[in-house]
């Protein structure tokens, strides 16, 4: 039917899109701090945003547009979130976007920001980027670097999708996020571009479903930022589309990026899948899986590689779901560490559990034994470095 | 009307109660690990327990008694929670309690445990304590030491209450708890004794109200253990009682112990009061105050003494309550760090905020500006030491 090939080059592989990143001195050093993404053709755009009530100014600015508006330009800056900045925050965006060179024919240009809350944007610095950008560049690497904050590596991905008739479209993304990541909400910044000839209705429905299965399934620290944005831009330039192929490529893209965010979780050393199965209800399964991903005692036990399943059980019991210690079964990968039949973790099985926990990634399964509902969520450990990164963040 | 005097001696000041603590080798070294509290007279008993669904065996054992039962003996061990131990857990308690020396005439003896989940009690070691205990001792210090786990200091308190006619009763407690402390639930272990001639109905209502205002208002890490217990034992031996005086003394006792737990929060350096006021509803005020106490980003900013009020605002916005950034006012002690009128924290006010944050304890107030509901909750910072203590807990 179709083939999906991972390809190098990030955003640069998508037809008709251009991007670049430059340093204008918002951050020290030479790493880019402002990026643009633009398209020759006007793009349809879909987005999901943070559930935080205090949405940042760029999100309010986006939402002030008419439904189904099109755009051909996005400007992104790091190190300043433009959140809790009131009317001035919106005015600053308008000032900055009105200075985009006219020869680019900007149409409903958008802005996105990430960084510290509560300070006005450094307008002049950001505007100075226009003189530095190469607007004909396809410099995905620089754009991906520009949007990093506490990220320790840049996050970009691209896929080429080839249909059975040999026709081709592309989908690609850059992404940032390493902390302040919480499940069940939109999350971090992610900009996805495609040249597929996708209808706007499919963009909306497929993006929502894809984000629910990826970025909404991960937790680094249980906090939810004011700026979280996932945006999909489609310039239709390939003239090619297949819904199933697009959906599958989009899901691969968002799942892989979500795992990259977790791998880069602030101070994290491990990615752990928490599966809660056979819960009495979907809500219970989700509540327990997210409680496990967010428990400090579970996260520190992961860091310590301590097969202390009691903390898993205690977190299930405290999560407020229906549960029964006689029915509960806890597994690390395929090893049962607790069930009514094996209530004591003997030294042999404990040694096996320890081996499993030493891996960079593994799975903890809690079979509640009361129903048929399941939920899979991904988390990471909590290390000294998380504390260090977040105690020192602004300095 | 009455006077309440703090007095030294912990549990030993209360008439007719005896206690001791000894080391039987459950923990290394010489620090006691098993304690008893007993009374000459039979005691009425009230208790509040964890909301964790997986209640430990000692809690199930307590709840298996008839309503309004009386007791004269409690045995407490540290280092093993006797939780997730199934029927064996209950049988072990019965075995251990049946070995109490008969000359003490044990009546409905009780047990309480704290420590690691999922291992059977070391029965023989615990039973060996009976030969070491001095059952005529009033050794509150040893009992308070015996129930410590990750606590860095022992927690005991006592008050003498003198009524206007010169009559006197006493109330005292020992307590443990330094991590796994979450608001809105019973919490940690606390044993309160009194010789006041208090009716059972008052014991139940005053204990519940007092726990709601103290132990249910603090958070160290947002986790809730399987063993949390607050127990009040009254042997009525003084023959003296005044409801208002007792209530006030009990509230002082539980509030002070709750603050001691926070001061001893695992790795904690500061106690911070989070007051959410003028919220649209009681539920909103409570939800936001508890979200602030539990946010990793807020807790690490407290550790870093970083006046980054954006994390406070972001947590309020993410908590799911009704809020409006134009109405929100955030204060550190009396200093406004955010309001619509002062959106930018200039360097002078930032320096003041930094001075406030350097204190061992201070208050963060969030005025939501949408209603009249308030909630006060207490939290602490999150440091490297929290991670260290909890990554290494079992070893």
Coordinates of N, CA and C in Angstrom, one line a residue, chain A residues 51-56 60 83-88 116-120 179-180 185 220-226 266 294-301 303-326 328 330 338 340 343-345 350 382-395, chain B residues 51-56 60 83-88 116-120 179-180 185 220-226 266 294-301 303-326 328 330 338 340 343-345 350 382-395:
Chain A
X51 N -3.3 23.1 28.3 CA -4.5 23.3 29.1 C -4.3 24.3 30.2
X52 N -3.1 24.8 30.4 CA -2.9 25.8 31.4 C -3.8 27.0 31.2
X53 N -4.5 27.5 32.2 CA -5.4 28.6 32.1 C -4.7 29.9 31.7
X54 N -3.4 30.0 32.1 CA -2.7 31.2 31.8 C -1.9 31.0 30.5
X55 N -2.6 30.9 29.4 CA -2.0 30.7 28.1 C -1.1 31.9 27.8
X56 N 0.1 31.6 27.2 CA 1.0 32.7 26.9 C 0.5 33.5 25.8
X60 N -2.6 33.2 22.7 CA -3.7 34.1 22.6 C -3.8 34.7 21.2
X83 N 4.8 35.0 28.6 CA 3.7 34.6 29.3 C 3.5 35.5 30.6
X84 N 2.2 35.7 31.0 CA 1.9 36.6 32.1 C 2.4 38.0 31.8
X85 N 2.3 38.4 30.6 CA 2.8 39.7 30.2 C 1.7 40.6 29.7
X86 N 0.4 40.1 29.9 CA -0.7 41.0 29.7 C -0.9 41.5 28.2
X87 N -1.5 42.7 28.1 CA -1.7 43.2 26.7 C -0.4 43.5 26.0
X88 N 0.6 43.9 26.8 CA 1.9 44.2 26.3 C 2.5 43.0 25.5
X116 N 11.5 31.8 30.2 CA 11.1 32.2 31.5 C 9.8 33.0 31.4
X117 N 8.9 32.9 32.4 CA 7.6 33.5 32.4 C 7.8 34.9 33.1
X118 N 7.0 35.9 32.6 CA 6.9 37.2 33.3 C 7.8 38.3 32.9
X119 N 8.5 38.2 31.8 CA 9.4 39.3 31.4 C 9.0 39.7 30.0
X120 N 9.0 40.9 29.6 CA 8.7 41.3 28.3 C 9.7 40.8 27.3
X179 N 11.6 19.4 30.3 CA 11.0 19.4 31.6 C 9.6 20.0 31.5
X180 N 8.9 20.2 32.6 CA 7.5 20.8 32.6 C 6.6 20.0 31.7
X185 N -2.3 16.5 28.4 CA -2.3 17.9 28.0 C -1.5 18.1 26.8
X220 N 7.5 14.1 32.5 CA 8.8 14.3 33.1 C 8.7 14.8 34.6
X221 N 7.9 15.7 34.8 CA 7.7 16.2 36.2 C 6.3 16.6 36.6
X222 N 5.3 16.3 35.8 CA 4.0 16.6 36.3 C 3.5 18.0 36.2
X223 N 4.4 18.9 35.7 CA 4.0 20.3 35.5 C 3.7 20.6 34.1
X224 N 2.8 21.6 33.9 CA 2.3 21.9 32.6 C 2.5 23.4 32.3
X225 N 3.2 23.7 31.2 CA 3.7 25.0 31.0 C 2.6 25.9 30.4
X226 N 2.8 27.2 30.4 CA 1.9 28.1 29.8 C 2.0 28.2 28.3
X266 N 14.7 16.2 32.1 CA 15.7 16.9 32.8 C 16.3 16.0 33.9
X294 N 4.2 10.0 37.9 CA 4.4 11.3 38.6 C 4.9 11.1 40.0
X295 N 4.8 9.9 40.5 CA 5.2 9.7 42.0 C 6.7 9.9 42.2
X296 N 7.0 10.8 43.1 CA 8.4 11.1 43.5 C 9.1 9.8 44.0
X297 N 8.3 9.0 44.8 CA 8.9 7.9 45.4 C 9.2 6.8 44.3
X298 N 8.3 6.7 43.4 CA 8.6 5.7 42.3 C 9.7 6.2 41.4
X299 N 9.8 7.5 41.1 CA 10.8 8.1 40.3 C 12.2 8.0 40.9
X300 N 12.3 8.2 42.2 CA 13.6 8.1 42.9 C 14.0 6.7 43.0
X301 N 13.0 5.8 43.2 CA 13.4 4.3 43.2 C 13.9 3.9 41.8
X303 N 15.6 5.8 39.8 CA 16.9 6.4 39.7 C 17.9 5.5 40.5
X304 N 17.4 5.1 41.7 CA 18.3 4.3 42.6 C 18.4 2.8 42.1
X305 N 17.6 2.5 41.1 CA 17.6 1.1 40.6 C 17.2 0.1 41.7
X306 N 16.3 0.5 42.5 CA 15.9 -0.2 43.7 C 14.6 -1.0 43.4
X307 N 14.6 -2.3 43.3 CA 13.4 -3.0 43.0 C 12.3 -3.1 44.1
X308 N 12.0 -1.9 44.6 CA 11.1 -1.7 45.7 C 9.7 -1.6 45.2
X309 N 9.1 -2.7 44.8 CA 7.8 -2.7 44.2 C 6.7 -2.2 45.2
X310 N 7.0 -2.1 46.5 CA 6.1 -1.6 47.5 C 5.7 -0.1 47.1
X311 N 6.6 0.6 46.5 CA 6.2 2.0 46.2 C 5.3 2.0 45.0
X312 N 5.4 1.0 44.1 CA 4.4 0.9 43.0 C 3.1 0.6 43.6
X313 N 3.0 -0.4 44.5 CA 1.7 -0.8 45.1 C 1.1 0.3 45.8
X314 N 1.9 1.0 46.6 CA 1.4 2.1 47.4 C 0.9 3.2 46.6
X315 N 1.5 3.5 45.4 CA 1.0 4.6 44.5 C -0.3 4.2 43.9
X316 N -0.4 2.9 43.5 CA -1.7 2.4 43.0 C -2.8 2.6 44.1
X317 N -2.5 2.2 45.3 CA -3.5 2.3 46.4 C -3.9 3.7 46.7
X318 N -2.9 4.6 46.6 CA -3.2 6.0 46.9 C -3.8 6.8 45.7
X319 N -3.9 6.2 44.6 CA -4.3 6.9 43.4 C -5.8 7.1 43.4
X320 N -6.5 6.4 44.2 CA -8.0 6.6 44.3 C -8.8 5.7 43.4
X321 N -8.1 4.7 42.8 CA -8.8 3.8 41.9 C -9.3 2.6 42.7
X322 N -10.3 1.9 42.1 CA -10.7 0.6 42.6 C -9.6 -0.4 42.5
X323 N -9.2 -1.1 43.7 CA -8.1 -2.0 43.6 C -8.2 -3.0 44.8
X324 N -7.5 -4.1 44.7 CA -7.6 -5.1 45.8 C -6.3 -5.8 45.8
X325 N -5.7 -5.8 47.0 CA -4.3 -6.4 47.0 C -4.2 -7.9 46.7
X326 N -5.4 -8.5 46.8 CA -5.4 -10.0 46.5 C -5.5 -10.2 45.0
X328 N -4.1 -7.8 42.7 CA -3.1 -7.0 42.0 C -1.9 -7.9 41.6
X330 N 2.0 -7.2 39.9 CA 3.0 -6.2 39.4 C 4.1 -6.9 38.8
X338 N 5.2 -8.9 42.4 CA 4.2 -9.1 43.4 C 3.0 -9.7 42.9
X340 N -0.5 -12.2 44.8 CA -1.0 -12.9 46.0 C -0.2 -14.2 46.2
X343 N 4.0 -13.4 47.5 CA 4.0 -12.1 48.2 C 5.4 -11.6 48.6
X344 N 6.4 -12.5 48.6 CA 7.7 -12.1 49.1 C 8.7 -12.2 47.9
X345 N 9.4 -11.1 47.7 CA 10.4 -11.0 46.7 C 11.6 -11.7 47.2
X350 N 14.6 -10.9 43.3 CA 15.1 -9.6 43.5 C 16.3 -9.2 42.6
X382 N 13.9 10.3 38.5 CA 14.2 11.6 39.1 C 15.6 11.6 39.7
X383 N 16.5 12.4 39.2 CA 17.9 12.3 39.7 C 18.3 13.7 40.3
X384 N 19.5 13.7 40.9 CA 20.0 14.9 41.4 C 20.0 16.0 40.4
X385 N 20.3 15.6 39.1 CA 20.4 16.6 38.1 C 19.1 17.3 37.8
X386 N 17.9 16.6 38.0 CA 16.7 17.3 37.8 C 16.6 18.5 38.8
X387 N 17.0 18.2 40.1 CA 17.0 19.3 41.1 C 17.9 20.4 40.7
X388 N 19.1 20.0 40.3 CA 20.1 21.0 39.9 C 19.7 21.9 38.8
X389 N 19.2 21.2 37.7 CA 18.7 22.0 36.6 C 17.6 23.0 37.0
X390 N 16.7 22.6 37.8 CA 15.6 23.4 38.1 C 15.8 24.4 39.2
X391 N 16.7 24.1 40.1 CA 17.0 25.1 41.2 C 17.8 26.2 40.6
X392 N 18.5 26.0 39.5 CA 19.4 27.0 38.9 C 18.9 27.6 37.6
X393 N 17.7 27.2 37.2 CA 17.2 27.4 35.8 C 17.5 28.9 35.3
X394 N 17.1 29.9 36.1 CA 17.2 31.2 35.6 C 18.6 31.8 35.6
X395 N 19.5 31.2 36.4 CA 20.8 31.8 36.6 C 21.8 31.3 35.5
Chain B
X51 N -5.8 7.1 53.6 CA -6.8 6.9 52.5 C -6.3 5.9 51.4
X52 N -5.0 5.4 51.6 CA -4.5 4.5 50.6 C -5.4 3.2 50.7
X53 N -5.8 2.7 49.5 CA -6.6 1.5 49.4 C -5.9 0.3 50.0
X54 N -4.6 0.2 49.8 CA -3.9 -0.9 50.3 C -3.4 -0.6 51.8
X55 N -4.4 -0.7 52.7 CA -4.1 -0.5 54.1 C -3.2 -1.6 54.6
X56 N -2.3 -1.2 55.4 CA -1.3 -2.2 56.0 C -2.1 -3.1 57.0
X60 N -5.8 -3.0 59.2 CA -6.9 -4.0 59.0 C -7.2 -4.6 60.4
X83 N 2.9 -4.3 55.2 CA 1.9 -3.9 54.2 C 2.0 -4.8 53.0
X84 N 1.0 -5.1 52.3 CA 0.9 -6.0 51.1 C 1.5 -7.4 51.6
X85 N 1.1 -7.8 52.7 CA 1.6 -9.1 53.3 C 0.4 -10.1 53.4
X86 N -0.8 -9.7 53.0 CA -1.9 -10.6 52.9 C -2.3 -11.1 54.3
X87 N -2.9 -12.4 54.3 CA -3.4 -12.9 55.6 C -2.3 -13.2 56.6
X88 N -1.1 -13.5 56.0 CA 0.1 -13.7 56.9 C 0.4 -12.5 57.7
X116 N 9.5 -0.6 55.2 CA 9.4 -1.1 53.9 C 8.2 -2.0 53.7
X117 N 7.6 -1.9 52.5 CA 6.4 -2.6 52.1 C 6.8 -4.0 51.6
X118 N 6.0 -5.0 51.9 CA 6.1 -6.3 51.1 C 7.0 -7.3 51.7
X119 N 7.4 -7.2 52.9 CA 8.2 -8.2 53.6 C 7.5 -8.7 54.9
X120 N 7.6 -10.0 55.2 CA 6.9 -10.4 56.5 C 7.7 -9.8 57.7
X179 N 8.8 11.8 55.0 CA 8.6 11.7 53.6 C 7.3 11.0 53.4
X180 N 6.8 10.8 52.2 CA 5.6 10.1 51.9 C 4.4 10.8 52.6
X185 N -5.2 13.7 53.7 CA -5.3 12.4 54.1 C -4.7 12.2 55.5
X220 N 5.1 16.8 51.9 CA 6.5 16.7 51.7 C 6.8 16.2 50.2
X221 N 6.0 15.2 49.8 CA 6.3 14.7 48.4 C 5.1 14.3 47.7
X222 N 3.9 14.5 48.2 CA 2.7 14.2 47.5 C 2.3 12.7 47.5
X223 N 3.1 11.9 48.1 CA 2.8 10.4 48.2 C 2.1 10.1 49.5
X224 N 1.3 9.1 49.5 CA 0.5 8.7 50.7 C 0.8 7.2 51.0
X225 N 1.2 7.0 52.2 CA 1.7 5.6 52.6 C 0.5 4.7 52.9
X226 N 0.8 3.4 53.0 CA -0.1 2.4 53.3 C -0.4 2.3 54.8
X266 N 12.1 15.1 54.1 CA 13.3 14.5 53.6 C 14.1 15.5 52.7
X294 N 2.8 20.7 45.9 CA 3.4 19.5 45.3 C 4.1 19.7 44.0
X295 N 4.1 20.9 43.4 CA 4.8 21.1 42.2 C 6.3 21.0 42.3
X296 N 6.9 20.1 41.5 CA 8.4 20.0 41.5 C 9.1 21.3 41.1
X297 N 8.5 22.0 40.1 CA 9.1 23.2 39.7 C 9.1 24.3 40.8
X298 N 8.0 24.3 41.5 CA 7.9 25.3 42.6 C 8.9 24.9 43.7
X299 N 8.9 23.6 44.0 CA 9.7 23.1 45.1 C 11.2 23.2 44.8
X300 N 11.6 23.0 43.6 CA 13.0 23.2 43.2 C 13.4 24.7 43.2
X301 N 12.4 25.6 42.8 CA 12.7 27.0 42.9 C 12.9 27.5 44.3
X303 N 14.1 25.6 46.7 CA 15.5 25.1 47.1 C 16.5 26.1 46.5
X304 N 16.3 26.5 45.3 CA 17.3 27.4 44.6 C 17.2 28.8 45.0
X305 N 16.2 29.1 45.9 CA 15.9 30.5 46.4 C 15.8 31.4 45.2
X306 N 15.1 31.0 44.2 CA 15.0 31.7 42.9 C 13.6 32.4 42.9
X307 N 13.5 33.7 43.0 CA 12.2 34.4 43.0 C 11.5 34.3 41.6
X308 N 11.3 33.1 41.2 CA 10.7 32.9 39.8 C 9.2 32.7 40.0
X309 N 8.5 33.8 40.2 CA 7.1 33.7 40.4 C 6.3 33.1 39.3
X310 N 6.9 33.1 38.1 CA 6.3 32.5 36.9 C 5.9 31.0 37.2
X311 N 6.7 30.3 38.0 CA 6.3 28.9 38.3 C 5.1 28.8 39.2
X312 N 5.0 29.8 40.1 CA 3.8 29.9 40.9 C 2.6 30.1 40.0
X313 N 2.7 31.1 39.1 CA 1.5 31.4 38.2 C 1.2 30.2 37.4
X314 N 2.2 29.6 36.8 CA 2.0 28.5 35.9 C 1.3 27.3 36.6
X315 N 1.7 27.1 37.9 CA 1.1 26.0 38.6 C -0.4 26.3 38.9
X316 N -0.7 27.6 39.3 CA -2.1 28.0 39.5 C -2.9 27.7 38.2
X317 N -2.3 28.2 37.1 CA -3.0 28.0 35.8 C -3.2 26.6 35.4
X318 N -2.3 25.7 35.8 CA -2.4 24.3 35.4 C -3.2 23.5 36.3
X319 N -3.6 24.1 37.5 CA -4.3 23.3 38.5 C -5.7 23.0 38.2
X320 N -6.2 23.7 37.2 CA -7.6 23.4 36.8 C -8.7 24.3 37.4
X321 N -8.2 25.3 38.2 CA -9.2 26.2 38.9 C -9.6 27.3 38.0
X322 N -10.7 28.0 38.3 CA -11.0 29.3 37.7 C -10.0 30.3 38.0
X323 N -9.4 31.0 37.0 CA -8.4 32.0 37.3 C -8.3 32.9 36.1
X324 N -7.7 34.1 36.4 CA -7.6 35.1 35.3 C -6.4 35.9 35.6
X325 N -5.5 36.0 34.6 CA -4.2 36.6 34.9 C -4.3 38.1 35.2
X326 N -5.4 38.7 34.8 CA -5.6 40.1 35.1 C -6.0 40.3 36.5
X328 N -5.1 38.0 39.1 CA -4.2 37.3 40.1 C -3.2 38.3 40.7
X330 N 0.2 37.8 43.3 CA 1.1 36.9 44.0 C 2.0 37.6 44.9
X338 N 3.8 39.7 41.6 CA 3.0 39.8 40.4 C 1.7 40.4 40.6
X340 N -1.4 42.6 37.9 CA -1.6 43.3 36.6 C -0.8 44.7 36.6
X343 N 3.6 44.1 36.3 CA 3.8 42.8 35.6 C 5.3 42.4 35.6
X344 N 6.2 43.4 35.7 CA 7.6 43.1 35.6 C 8.3 43.2 37.0
X345 N 9.0 42.1 37.4 CA 9.7 42.2 38.7 C 11.0 42.9 38.4
X350 N 13.0 42.3 42.9 CA 13.6 41.0 42.8 C 14.6 40.7 44.0
X382 N 12.5 21.0 47.6 CA 13.0 19.7 47.1 C 14.4 19.9 46.8
X383 N 15.3 19.1 47.5 CA 16.7 19.3 47.4 C 17.3 18.0 46.8
X384 N 18.6 18.0 46.6 CA 19.4 16.8 46.2 C 19.2 15.7 47.2
X385 N 19.1 16.2 48.5 CA 19.0 15.2 49.6 C 17.8 14.4 49.5
X386 N 16.7 15.0 49.1 CA 15.4 14.2 48.9 C 15.7 13.0 48.0
X387 N 16.3 13.3 46.8 CA 16.6 12.3 45.9 C 17.5 11.2 46.5
X388 N 18.6 11.7 47.1 CA 19.5 10.8 47.7 C 18.8 9.8 48.7
X389 N 18.1 10.4 49.7 CA 17.4 9.6 50.7 C 16.5 8.6 50.1
X390 N 15.8 9.0 49.0 CA 14.8 8.1 48.5 C 15.3 7.1 47.4
X391 N 16.5 7.5 46.8 CA 17.1 6.5 45.9 C 17.7 5.4 46.7
X392 N 18.2 5.7 47.9 CA 18.9 4.7 48.6 C 18.2 4.1 49.8
X393 N 16.9 4.4 49.9 CA 16.1 4.1 51.1 C 16.3 2.7 51.7
X394 N 16.3 1.7 50.8 CA 16.3 0.3 51.3 C 17.7 -0.1 51.7
X395 N 18.7 0.5 51.1 CA 20.0 0.0 51.3 C 20.7 0.5 52.6

